[in-house]
Amino acid sequence: MLGTRLIVAALTALIAAGSAASGFAQSDDAAIARQLRDKALKDAWGWRFLETLTTTIGQRLAATEAEARAAAWAESELKKAGFENVHREVIAMPLWQRGREEASVIAPSPQRLIVTALGGSVATPPAGIDAEIVLFHLYSELLAATPGSLNGKIAVVTERMPRVMDGSSYGALNPIRRLGPSEAAKRGAVAYLHRSLGTDNHRLAHTGATNYEDDAPKIPAAALSNPDADQLERLAARGKVKLHLVLTPTTQENEQSWTVSGEIKGSATPDEIVLIGAHLDSWDLGTGAIDDGAGDAIVVGAARLIAGLKPHPKRTIRVVLFGAEEMNYAGPAYAKAHDADIPHIALAAESDFGARKIYSFLAPVGAAKTPFIRDLADTLSPLGIFLNAAPALNSGDDIAPLRAAGVPVIAMRQNGLDYFDIHHTADDTLDKIDPQELNQNIAAWAAMTYLAAQSQLDFRKLATDAPASAQR
Ligand SMILES: [Zn+2]
């Protein structure tokens, strides 16, 4: 018995000595990161935050009264959670609101279609538009159509969005929604419909913002559910198709949205900031659980655990809950208002991809071989997360303007296989979130945020010193 204990003690000493000698001993910082990780996995705070946000407020369309209530609520939650310098910042913007949205085939065979207006869309006349369609299976076919070829017609694009783990097909196909209406209008179309940027086969349409160009007429624009886009393809293959479309959204100028932020003051270099963000606004169709209530719970939940540490980590941690991401106002407004802060932001990251498990992370440019990343990779490995060989070139839409202004970023990659089944639909509700997967995210973000705030690495310098090929 005594002999066994001695052998165990000797082995333990040997392992400790061996790991120290080989240079693989983990730092004190890594030990604290591991404690934060393990605490997060057992903590119900993040789930309660998300449950309360989606239940007591629900949808949070930018510039609505509901979004303002969410901002006031988030402000009080951040104060209660122990953050400092908690405040709201105004974003001037118009308020766009959905009205009636009805579409139907009137010839050859009358039948209803499921559509939803794109954010920012203008209205049809109150009685609607009756017009023949011109259907394009690919967006590039619409772009190849000549001016005048769509005069008086409703342009319909039915290109399909592939289901991929990292969700990158969304960015690739995004011009169909963002730019399609103006491209169709330049060719004479009177309205625009596109297959939802979604991977499900439900009769739910996926909304999302569109941007009208100045040199084209503004035409009403909506997304079709996937099965309805299929139906139009089959009908169009048989001959002429005529639709009836009614959209009655409204726009009120001079309204406002809110960004909420709070800080954990750094104990050694408080002027250096590690910024972690998510967006508080959502679309109006669901309750914004995956997009982006989850991200709010992840970044606030992670930082809250660090706020309880004494002393605080060296750098200041700033949590930012952006308003009006979906309408594309938040990021540019924040970068403009915080122009003077930008040189002080050492690193930034955003969580805006639901709450499925993180499976990899991307190091800041030039930082892959630093002690910070080694500690982080070791801390995240038991969570099933590996260090991706690619450098982080972006980390979310709201911090993209900061990134463009030279702020280094770090990125977490989540399993996004089913994200676009739900994204921007009425199905974006709390039941789609797994509390344990949410906690895996909070655990990873707590470890990452702590280690980044504790590190004294100059990520800008590492990026500048990295080969040019790593910076694109
Ligand atoms: Zn989002």
CSV table of C-alpha atoms and ligand atoms in Angstrom, one decimal:
chain,number,residue,atom,x,y,z
A,1,MET,CA,0.0,0.0,0.0
A,2,LEU,CA,2.7,2.4,1.1
A,3,GLY,CA,4.8,1.2,-1.8
A,4,THR,CA,2.0,2.0,-4.3
A,5,ARG,CA,1.7,5.5,-2.9
A,6,LEU,CA,5.4,6.1,-3.1
A,7,ILE,CA,5.4,5.0,-6.8
A,8,VAL,CA,2.5,7.3,-7.6
A,9,ALA,CA,4.2,10.2,-5.8
A,10,ALA,CA,7.5,9.5,-7.6
A,11,LEU,CA,5.7,9.3,-11.0
A,12,THR,CA,3.8,12.5,-10.4
A,13,ALA,CA,7.1,14.3,-9.5
A,14,LEU,CA,8.7,12.8,-12.6
A,15,ILE,CA,5.9,14.0,-14.9
A,16,ALA,CA,6.0,17.4,-13.4
A,17,ALA,CA,9.8,17.6,-13.8
A,18,GLY,CA,9.6,16.3,-17.3
A,19,SER,CA,7.0,18.7,-18.4
A,20,ALA,CA,8.9,21.7,-16.9
A,21,ALA,CA,12.2,20.6,-18.4
A,22,SER,CA,10.7,20.2,-21.9
A,23,GLY,CA,9.2,23.6,-21.7
A,24,PHE,CA,5.6,22.4,-21.8
A,25,ALA,CA,4.6,23.5,-18.3
A,26,GLN,CA,1.4,25.5,-18.4
A,27,SER,CA,1.6,29.0,-17.0
A,28,ASP,CA,-0.4,30.4,-14.1
A,29,ASP,CA,-2.5,32.2,-16.7
A,30,ALA,CA,-3.4,28.9,-18.2
A,31,ALA,CA,-4.3,27.5,-14.8
A,32,ILE,CA,-6.8,30.4,-14.3
A,33,ALA,CA,-8.1,30.0,-17.8
A,34,ARG,CA,-8.8,26.3,-17.1
A,35,GLN,CA,-10.6,27.2,-13.9
A,36,LEU,CA,-12.8,29.7,-15.8
A,37,ARG,CA,-13.5,27.1,-18.4
A,38,ASP,CA,-14.6,24.5,-15.9
A,39,LYS,CA,-16.7,27.0,-14.0
A,40,ALA,CA,-18.5,28.1,-17.1
A,41,LEU,CA,-19.4,24.5,-18.0
A,42,LYS,CA,-21.4,24.2,-14.8
A,43,ASP,CA,-22.8,27.7,-14.7
A,44,ALA,CA,-26.5,28.4,-15.6
A,45,TRP,CA,-26.2,32.2,-15.7
A,46,GLY,CA,-25.8,32.4,-19.5
A,47,TRP,CA,-28.8,30.3,-20.2
A,48,ARG,CA,-30.9,32.4,-17.8
A,49,PHE,CA,-29.7,35.6,-19.5
A,50,LEU,CA,-30.8,34.2,-22.9
A,51,GLU,CA,-34.1,32.8,-21.6
A,52,THR,CA,-35.0,36.1,-19.9
A,53,LEU,CA,-34.1,38.2,-23.0
A,54,THR,CA,-36.0,36.0,-25.5
A,55,THR,CA,-39.0,35.6,-23.1
A,56,THR,CA,-39.6,38.9,-21.5
A,57,ILE,CA,-38.6,41.0,-24.6
A,58,GLY,CA,-38.8,38.7,-27.5
A,59,GLN,CA,-38.1,40.1,-31.0
A,60,ARG,CA,-35.8,43.2,-31.0
A,61,LEU,CA,-36.0,44.8,-34.4
A,62,ALA,CA,-33.6,47.7,-34.6
A,63,ALA,CA,-35.1,51.1,-33.5
A,64,THR,CA,-38.3,49.6,-32.2
A,65,GLU,CA,-39.6,50.2,-28.7
A,66,ALA,CA,-38.8,46.5,-28.0
A,67,GLU,CA,-35.1,47.0,-28.9
A,68,ALA,CA,-34.9,50.0,-26.6
A,69,ARG,CA,-36.4,47.9,-23.8
A,70,ALA,CA,-33.8,45.2,-24.5
A,71,ALA,CA,-31.0,47.9,-24.3
A,72,ALA,CA,-32.3,49.2,-20.9
A,73,TRP,CA,-32.6,45.6,-19.6
A,74,ALA,CA,-29.1,44.7,-20.8
A,75,GLU,CA,-27.7,47.8,-19.2
A,76,SER,CA,-29.1,46.8,-15.8
A,77,GLU,CA,-27.9,43.2,-16.2
A,78,LEU,CA,-24.4,44.4,-16.9
A,79,LYS,CA,-24.4,46.6,-13.8
A,80,LYS,CA,-25.8,43.7,-11.7
A,81,ALA,CA,-23.1,41.4,-13.1
A,82,GLY,CA,-20.3,43.7,-11.8
A,83,PHE,CA,-19.2,45.6,-15.0
A,84,GLU,CA,-18.0,49.1,-14.8
A,85,ASN,CA,-18.6,52.1,-17.1
A,86,VAL,CA,-21.9,50.5,-18.2
A,87,HIS,CA,-23.7,52.8,-20.6
A,88,ARG,CA,-25.8,53.1,-23.7
A,89,GLU,CA,-24.8,54.8,-27.0
A,90,VAL,CA,-27.3,56.1,-29.5
A,91,ILE,CA,-27.3,55.1,-33.2
A,92,ALA,CA,-29.3,57.4,-35.4
A,93,MET,CA,-31.3,55.4,-38.0
A,94,PRO,CA,-34.6,55.0,-39.7
A,95,LEU,CA,-37.2,52.5,-38.4
A,96,TRP,CA,-38.3,50.0,-41.0
A,97,GLN,CA,-41.3,47.9,-40.1
A,98,ARG,CA,-42.9,45.0,-41.9
A,99,GLY,CA,-46.5,45.2,-43.1
A,100,ARG,CA,-48.7,42.8,-45.1
A,101,GLU,CA,-46.8,40.3,-47.2
A,102,GLU,CA,-48.8,38.3,-49.6
A,103,ALA,CA,-47.9,36.5,-52.8
A,104,SER,CA,-49.8,34.2,-55.0
A,105,VAL,CA,-49.7,32.6,-58.4
A,106,ILE,CA,-52.6,33.9,-60.4
A,107,ALA,CA,-51.8,32.0,-63.6
A,108,PRO,CA,-51.7,29.3,-64.8
A,109,SER,CA,-52.9,27.8,-61.5
A,110,PRO,CA,-53.9,30.0,-58.5
A,111,GLN,CA,-52.0,29.1,-55.3
A,112,ARG,CA,-50.6,30.9,-52.4
A,113,LEU,CA,-46.8,31.4,-51.9
A,114,ILE,CA,-44.9,32.0,-48.7
A,115,VAL,CA,-42.8,35.2,-48.8
A,116,THR,CA,-41.3,37.7,-46.4
A,117,ALA,CA,-40.2,41.2,-47.2
A,118,LEU,CA,-36.5,42.0,-47.1
A,119,GLY,CA,-35.5,44.6,-44.5
A,120,GLY,CA,-35.5,48.0,-46.0
A,121,SER,CA,-37.8,47.0,-48.9
A,122,VAL,CA,-40.2,49.6,-50.3
A,123,ALA,CA,-43.9,48.8,-50.5
A,124,THR,CA,-46.0,47.8,-53.5
A,125,PRO,CA,-49.0,49.9,-54.3
A,126,PRO,CA,-51.7,49.0,-51.7
A,127,ALA,CA,-53.6,46.8,-54.2
A,128,GLY,CA,-50.4,45.0,-55.1
A,129,ILE,CA,-48.5,44.2,-58.3
A,130,ASP,CA,-49.7,41.7,-60.9
A,131,ALA,CA,-47.0,40.7,-63.3
A,132,GLU,CA,-45.4,37.9,-65.2
A,133,ILE,CA,-42.1,36.5,-63.8
A,134,VAL,CA,-38.8,36.0,-65.4
A,135,LEU,CA,-37.0,33.2,-63.4
A,136,PHE,CA,-33.3,32.9,-63.1
A,137,HIS,CA,-31.8,29.7,-61.7
A,138,LEU,CA,-28.5,31.5,-61.0
A,139,TYR,CA,-27.9,35.0,-59.9
A,140,SER,CA,-25.2,35.4,-62.6
A,141,GLU,CA,-28.0,34.8,-65.2
A,142,LEU,CA,-29.8,37.9,-63.8
A,143,LEU,CA,-26.6,39.9,-64.1
A,144,ALA,CA,-26.2,38.7,-67.7
A,145,ALA,CA,-29.7,39.9,-68.6
A,146,THR,CA,-29.8,43.1,-70.8
A,147,PRO,CA,-31.3,46.4,-69.7
A,148,GLY,CA,-35.0,46.5,-70.6
A,149,SER,CA,-35.3,42.8,-70.8
A,150,LEU,CA,-37.2,42.7,-67.5
A,151,ASN,CA,-39.5,45.7,-68.2
A,152,GLY,CA,-42.8,45.2,-66.3
A,153,LYS,CA,-41.7,41.8,-65.0
A,154,ILE,CA,-41.1,40.3,-61.5
A,155,ALA,CA,-37.5,39.0,-61.4
A,156,VAL,CA,-37.2,35.7,-59.5
A,157,VAL,CA,-33.8,34.2,-58.6
A,158,THR,CA,-33.8,30.6,-57.3
A,159,GLU,CA,-30.1,29.9,-56.7
A,160,ARG,CA,-29.7,27.5,-53.8
A,161,MET,CA,-27.5,28.0,-50.8
A,162,PRO,CA,-25.3,25.0,-49.9
A,163,ARG,CA,-25.3,23.6,-46.4
A,164,VAL,CA,-21.7,24.0,-45.0
A,165,MET,CA,-20.1,23.6,-41.6
A,166,ASP,CA,-18.6,27.1,-41.4
A,167,GLY,CA,-21.6,29.0,-42.9
A,168,SER,CA,-19.4,30.6,-45.6
A,169,SER,CA,-21.9,29.9,-48.4
A,170,TYR,CA,-24.0,32.7,-46.8
A,171,GLY,CA,-21.4,35.3,-47.4
A,172,ALA,CA,-20.8,34.0,-50.9
A,173,LEU,CA,-24.5,34.2,-51.9
A,174,ASN,CA,-25.4,37.3,-49.9
A,175,PRO,CA,-25.3,39.6,-53.0
A,176,ILE,CA,-28.5,37.8,-54.2
A,177,ARG,CA,-30.4,39.5,-51.3
A,178,ARG,CA,-28.3,42.6,-50.8
A,179,LEU,CA,-27.8,43.7,-54.4
A,180,GLY,CA,-30.4,41.6,-56.4
A,181,PRO,CA,-33.3,44.2,-56.1
A,182,SER,CA,-31.3,47.0,-57.7
A,183,GLU,CA,-29.8,44.7,-60.3
A,184,ALA,CA,-33.3,43.6,-61.3
A,185,ALA,CA,-34.6,47.2,-61.3
A,186,LYS,CA,-31.7,48.4,-63.6
A,187,ARG,CA,-33.0,45.8,-66.1
A,188,GLY,CA,-36.6,47.0,-65.8
A,189,ALA,CA,-38.1,44.7,-63.2
A,190,VAL,CA,-41.0,46.0,-61.1
A,191,ALA,CA,-40.4,43.7,-58.1
A,192,TYR,CA,-37.9,41.1,-57.0
A,193,LEU,CA,-38.2,37.7,-55.3
A,194,HIS,CA,-35.4,35.4,-54.4
A,195,ARG,CA,-35.1,31.9,-52.9
A,196,SER,CA,-34.4,32.4,-49.2
A,197,LEU,CA,-30.8,32.3,-48.1
A,198,GLY,CA,-31.6,29.3,-46.0
A,199,THR,CA,-30.8,25.6,-46.0
A,200,ASP,CA,-34.1,24.2,-44.7
A,201,ASN,CA,-37.0,22.8,-46.6
A,202,HIS,CA,-39.7,24.3,-44.5
A,203,ARG,CA,-42.3,26.8,-45.7
A,204,LEU,CA,-40.7,29.6,-43.8
A,205,ALA,CA,-39.1,32.5,-45.6
A,206,HIS,CA,-35.8,34.0,-44.4
A,207,THR,CA,-35.7,37.8,-44.2
A,208,GLY,CA,-32.5,40.0,-44.2
A,209,ALA,CA,-31.5,43.4,-45.2
A,210,THR,CA,-31.2,44.6,-48.7
A,211,ASN,CA,-29.4,47.7,-50.0
A,212,TYR,CA,-30.8,49.8,-52.8
A,213,GLU,CA,-28.3,51.4,-55.1
A,214,ASP,CA,-28.7,55.1,-55.9
A,215,ASP,CA,-28.7,54.6,-59.7
A,216,ALA,CA,-31.6,52.2,-59.8
A,217,PRO,CA,-35.4,52.5,-59.1
A,218,LYS,CA,-36.3,51.1,-55.7
A,219,ILE,CA,-38.5,48.1,-56.2
A,220,PRO,CA,-40.3,45.9,-53.6
A,221,ALA,CA,-38.3,42.9,-52.7
A,222,ALA,CA,-39.0,39.7,-50.8
A,223,ALA,CA,-37.7,36.2,-50.1
A,224,LEU,CA,-39.6,33.0,-51.0
A,225,SER,CA,-39.5,29.9,-48.8
A,226,ASN,CA,-37.4,27.1,-50.3
A,227,PRO,CA,-40.4,24.9,-51.2
A,228,ASP,CA,-42.1,27.9,-52.9
A,229,ALA,CA,-39.0,28.7,-54.9
A,230,ASP,CA,-39.0,25.0,-56.0
A,231,GLN,CA,-42.7,25.3,-57.0
A,232,LEU,CA,-42.0,28.4,-59.1
A,233,GLU,CA,-39.2,26.6,-60.9
A,234,ARG,CA,-41.5,23.7,-61.8
A,235,LEU,CA,-44.3,26.1,-62.9
A,236,ALA,CA,-41.9,28.2,-65.0
A,237,ALA,CA,-40.5,25.1,-66.7
A,238,ARG,CA,-44.1,24.5,-68.0
A,239,GLY,CA,-44.7,28.0,-69.4
A,240,LYS,CA,-45.7,31.6,-68.4
A,241,VAL,CA,-46.3,32.3,-64.7
A,242,LYS,CA,-48.1,35.4,-63.4
A,243,LEU,CA,-47.9,36.5,-59.7
A,244,HIS,CA,-49.8,38.8,-57.4
A,245,LEU,CA,-47.6,40.5,-54.8
A,246,VAL,CA,-48.5,42.8,-51.9
A,247,LEU,CA,-45.9,44.2,-49.5
A,248,THR,CA,-46.7,47.2,-47.2
A,249,PRO,CA,-43.7,47.9,-45.1
A,250,THR,CA,-43.1,51.4,-43.8
A,251,THR,CA,-40.1,53.5,-43.0
A,252,GLN,CA,-39.9,56.3,-40.4
A,253,GLU,CA,-36.9,58.6,-40.5
A,254,ASN,CA,-35.1,60.0,-37.5
A,255,GLU,CA,-35.4,57.0,-35.1
A,256,GLN,CA,-32.7,55.5,-33.0
A,257,SER,CA,-31.1,52.2,-31.9
A,258,TRP,CA,-28.8,51.6,-28.9
A,259,THR,CA,-25.4,49.9,-28.3
A,260,VAL,CA,-24.8,48.8,-24.7
A,261,SER,CA,-21.3,48.3,-23.3
A,262,GLY,CA,-19.6,47.7,-20.0
A,263,GLU,CA,-16.0,47.1,-18.9
A,264,ILE,CA,-13.8,45.1,-16.5
A,265,LYS,CA,-11.0,47.6,-15.8
A,266,GLY,CA,-7.5,46.2,-16.4
A,267,SER,CA,-5.2,45.8,-13.3
A,268,ALA,CA,-1.9,46.7,-15.1
A,269,THR,CA,-2.5,48.2,-18.5
A,270,PRO,CA,-6.1,49.5,-18.3
A,271,ASP,CA,-5.7,51.7,-21.4
A,272,GLU,CA,-5.3,48.5,-23.5
A,273,ILE,CA,-8.7,47.0,-24.5
A,274,VAL,CA,-9.8,43.5,-25.4
A,275,LEU,CA,-13.2,44.0,-27.0
A,276,ILE,CA,-15.7,41.2,-27.2
A,277,GLY,CA,-19.1,41.8,-28.8
A,278,ALA,CA,-22.4,40.4,-30.1
A,279,HIS,CA,-25.5,42.1,-31.3
A,280,LEU,CA,-28.6,42.8,-29.2
A,281,ASP,CA,-31.0,43.6,-32.1
A,282,SER,CA,-32.7,40.8,-34.0
A,283,TRP,CA,-35.2,40.3,-36.8
A,284,ASP,CA,-38.8,40.7,-36.0
A,285,LEU,CA,-40.0,37.2,-37.1
A,286,GLY,CA,-38.7,35.1,-34.3
A,287,THR,CA,-37.3,36.0,-30.8
A,288,GLY,CA,-33.7,36.3,-31.9
A,289,ALA,CA,-32.4,33.3,-29.9
A,290,ILE,CA,-29.7,32.1,-32.2
A,291,ASP,CA,-29.3,35.5,-33.9
A,292,ASP,CA,-28.0,36.9,-31.7
A,293,GLY,CA,-29.3,36.4,-28.2
A,294,ALA,CA,-26.9,33.5,-27.9
A,295,GLY,CA,-23.9,35.7,-28.8
A,296,ASP,CA,-25.0,38.2,-26.1
A,297,ALA,CA,-25.2,35.4,-23.5
A,298,ILE,CA,-21.9,34.1,-24.6
A,299,VAL,CA,-19.8,37.3,-24.4
A,300,VAL,CA,-21.6,38.7,-21.3
A,301,GLY,CA,-21.5,35.2,-19.6
A,302,ALA,CA,-17.8,34.8,-20.3
A,303,ALA,CA,-16.8,38.3,-19.2
A,304,ARG,CA,-19.0,38.1,-16.1
A,305,LEU,CA,-16.9,35.1,-14.8
A,306,ILE,CA,-13.7,37.1,-15.3
A,307,ALA,CA,-15.2,40.2,-13.5
A,308,GLY,CA,-15.2,38.0,-10.4
A,309,LEU,CA,-11.4,37.5,-10.5
A,310,LYS,CA,-9.2,39.4,-8.1
A,311,PRO,CA,-7.0,41.0,-9.4
A,312,HIS,CA,-8.6,41.7,-12.7
A,313,PRO,CA,-6.5,40.6,-15.8
A,314,LYS,CA,-4.0,43.2,-17.0
A,315,ARG,CA,-5.9,44.7,-19.9
A,316,THR,CA,-9.4,46.1,-19.8
A,317,ILE,CA,-12.1,43.9,-21.2
A,318,ARG,CA,-14.9,45.7,-22.9
A,319,VAL,CA,-18.2,43.9,-23.7
A,320,VAL,CA,-20.2,45.6,-26.5
A,321,LEU,CA,-23.8,44.6,-27.3
A,322,PHE,CA,-24.3,46.3,-30.6
A,323,GLY,CA,-27.7,47.7,-31.7
A,324,ALA,CA,-28.9,47.6,-35.3
A,325,GLU,CA,-26.5,44.9,-36.7
A,326,GLU,CA,-29.2,43.5,-39.0
A,327,MET,CA,-29.8,46.8,-40.6
A,328,ASN,CA,-26.0,47.4,-41.0
A,329,TYR,CA,-25.8,50.5,-38.8
A,330,ALA,CA,-24.0,49.2,-35.7
A,331,GLY,CA,-20.5,48.5,-36.8
A,332,PRO,CA,-19.9,51.7,-38.8
A,333,ALA,CA,-21.5,53.8,-36.0
A,334,TYR,CA,-19.4,52.3,-33.4
A,335,ALA,CA,-16.1,52.7,-35.3
A,336,LYS,CA,-16.9,56.3,-36.0
A,337,ALA,CA,-17.9,57.1,-32.4
A,338,HIS,CA,-14.8,55.3,-31.0
A,339,ASP,CA,-12.3,56.5,-33.5
A,340,ALA,CA,-10.0,57.7,-30.7
A,341,ASP,CA,-10.3,54.2,-29.0
A,342,ILE,CA,-9.2,52.3,-32.0
A,343,PRO,CA,-5.4,52.4,-31.4
A,344,HIS,CA,-6.1,51.2,-27.8
A,345,ILE,CA,-8.1,48.1,-28.8
A,346,ALA,CA,-5.5,45.3,-28.6
A,347,LEU,CA,-7.8,42.6,-29.9
A,348,ALA,CA,-11.4,42.2,-30.8
A,349,ALA,CA,-13.8,39.3,-31.4
A,350,GLU,CA,-17.5,38.8,-32.0
A,351,SER,CA,-20.0,36.0,-31.4
A,352,ASP,CA,-22.8,36.0,-33.9
A,353,PHE,CA,-23.4,32.5,-35.1
A,354,GLY,CA,-25.8,30.8,-32.7
A,355,ALA,CA,-24.8,28.5,-29.8
A,356,ARG,CA,-23.7,25.3,-31.5
A,357,LYS,CA,-20.4,24.0,-30.3
A,358,ILE,CA,-17.1,25.7,-31.2
A,359,TYR,CA,-14.9,23.3,-33.0
A,360,SER,CA,-11.9,25.4,-33.9
A,361,PHE,CA,-10.4,28.9,-33.4
A,362,LEU,CA,-8.3,31.1,-35.6
A,363,ALA,CA,-5.3,33.0,-34.1
A,364,PRO,CA,-4.7,36.7,-34.8
A,365,VAL,CA,-2.5,37.2,-37.8
A,366,GLY,CA,1.1,36.4,-36.9
A,367,ALA,CA,0.2,35.1,-33.4
A,368,ALA,CA,-0.1,31.4,-33.9
A,369,LYS,CA,3.2,30.5,-32.3
A,370,THR,CA,2.9,32.7,-29.2
A,371,PRO,CA,2.6,31.5,-25.6
A,372,PHE,CA,-0.9,33.1,-25.6
A,373,ILE,CA,-2.1,30.9,-28.4
A,374,ARG,CA,-0.3,27.8,-27.0
A,375,ASP,CA,-2.0,28.3,-23.6
A,376,LEU,CA,-5.4,28.9,-25.3
A,377,ALA,CA,-5.1,25.8,-27.6
A,378,ASP,CA,-4.2,23.6,-24.5
A,379,THR,CA,-7.1,25.1,-22.5
A,380,LEU,CA,-9.7,24.6,-25.4
A,381,SER,CA,-8.5,21.1,-26.5
A,382,PRO,CA,-10.6,19.3,-23.9
A,383,LEU,CA,-13.7,21.2,-25.2
A,384,GLY,CA,-13.1,19.6,-28.6
A,385,ILE,CA,-11.6,22.8,-30.1
A,386,PHE,CA,-8.4,22.8,-32.2
A,387,LEU,CA,-6.3,25.6,-33.5
A,388,ASN,CA,-7.1,26.2,-37.2
A,389,ALA,CA,-4.0,26.8,-39.3
A,390,ALA,CA,-5.6,29.8,-41.0
A,391,PRO,CA,-5.2,33.3,-39.4
A,392,ALA,CA,-8.2,35.2,-38.3
A,393,LEU,CA,-9.1,37.9,-40.9
A,394,ASN,CA,-12.6,38.7,-39.7
A,395,SER,CA,-14.7,37.9,-36.6
A,396,GLY,CA,-18.1,39.4,-37.2
A,397,ASP,CA,-19.9,42.2,-39.0
A,398,ASP,CA,-20.1,44.6,-36.1
A,399,ILE,CA,-16.3,44.6,-35.6
A,400,ALA,CA,-15.5,44.6,-39.4
A,401,PRO,CA,-15.0,48.4,-39.4
A,402,LEU,CA,-12.6,48.1,-36.5
A,403,ARG,CA,-10.8,45.4,-38.3
A,404,ALA,CA,-10.6,47.6,-41.4
A,405,ALA,CA,-9.1,50.3,-39.2
A,406,GLY,CA,-6.3,48.0,-38.1
A,407,VAL,CA,-7.7,46.3,-35.0
A,408,PRO,CA,-6.4,42.7,-34.8
A,409,VAL,CA,-9.1,40.0,-34.4
A,410,ILE,CA,-9.4,36.4,-33.1
A,411,ALA,CA,-12.2,34.1,-34.3
A,412,MET,CA,-14.1,31.1,-33.0
A,413,ARG,CA,-15.6,28.7,-35.5
A,414,GLN,CA,-18.9,27.1,-34.5
A,415,ASN,CA,-20.7,24.1,-36.1
A,416,GLY,CA,-23.0,25.9,-38.5
A,417,LEU,CA,-24.5,23.0,-40.3
A,418,ASP,CA,-28.1,23.8,-39.2
A,419,TYR,CA,-27.7,27.5,-38.5
A,420,PHE,CA,-29.2,28.6,-41.8
A,421,ASP,CA,-32.2,26.3,-41.4
A,422,ILE,CA,-33.4,28.8,-38.7
A,423,HIS,CA,-31.5,32.1,-39.4
A,424,HIS,CA,-33.8,35.1,-39.9
A,425,THR,CA,-37.0,33.1,-39.8
A,426,ALA,CA,-39.9,32.8,-37.4
A,427,ASP,CA,-38.2,29.6,-36.2
A,428,ASP,CA,-35.4,31.5,-34.4
A,429,THR,CA,-36.6,30.7,-30.9
A,430,LEU,CA,-35.1,29.6,-27.6
A,431,ASP,CA,-35.9,25.8,-28.1
A,432,LYS,CA,-33.2,25.7,-30.8
A,433,ILE,CA,-30.5,26.4,-28.1
A,434,ASP,CA,-28.9,23.5,-26.2
A,435,PRO,CA,-27.8,24.8,-22.8
A,436,GLN,CA,-24.7,22.6,-22.7
A,437,GLU,CA,-23.6,23.7,-26.1
A,438,LEU,CA,-24.2,27.3,-25.0
A,439,ASN,CA,-21.9,26.7,-22.0
A,440,GLN,CA,-19.2,25.2,-24.2
A,441,ASN,CA,-19.2,28.5,-26.0
A,442,ILE,CA,-19.1,30.5,-22.8
A,443,ALA,CA,-16.3,28.3,-21.5
A,444,ALA,CA,-14.2,28.9,-24.6
A,445,TRP,CA,-14.9,32.6,-24.7
A,446,ALA,CA,-14.0,33.0,-21.0
A,447,ALA,CA,-10.7,31.3,-21.5
A,448,MET,CA,-9.9,33.2,-24.7
A,449,THR,CA,-10.9,36.6,-23.3
A,450,TYR,CA,-9.0,36.1,-20.0
A,451,LEU,CA,-5.8,34.9,-21.7
A,452,ALA,CA,-6.0,37.8,-24.3
A,453,ALA,CA,-6.5,40.3,-21.5
A,454,GLN,CA,-3.7,38.8,-19.4
A,455,SER,CA,-1.3,38.7,-22.4
A,456,GLN,CA,1.0,41.6,-23.1
A,457,LEU,CA,1.5,40.7,-26.8
A,458,ASP,CA,1.3,43.5,-29.3
A,459,PHE,CA,-1.0,41.9,-31.9
A,460,ARG,CA,-0.7,44.8,-34.3
A,461,LYS,CA,3.1,44.4,-34.4
A,462,LEU,CA,2.8,40.6,-34.8
A,463,ALA,CA,0.5,41.2,-37.8
A,464,THR,CA,2.8,43.7,-39.3
A,465,ASP,CA,5.8,41.4,-38.9
A,466,ALA,CA,3.8,38.4,-40.4
A,467,PRO,CA,4.4,37.6,-44.1
A,468,ALA,CA,2.1,39.4,-46.4
A,469,SER,CA,0.5,36.1,-47.5
A,470,ALA,CA,-0.8,35.7,-43.9
A,471,GLN,CA,-2.5,39.1,-43.9
A,472,ARG,CA,-5.1,38.5,-46.6
B,1,ZN,ZN,-26.5,38.2,-36.3
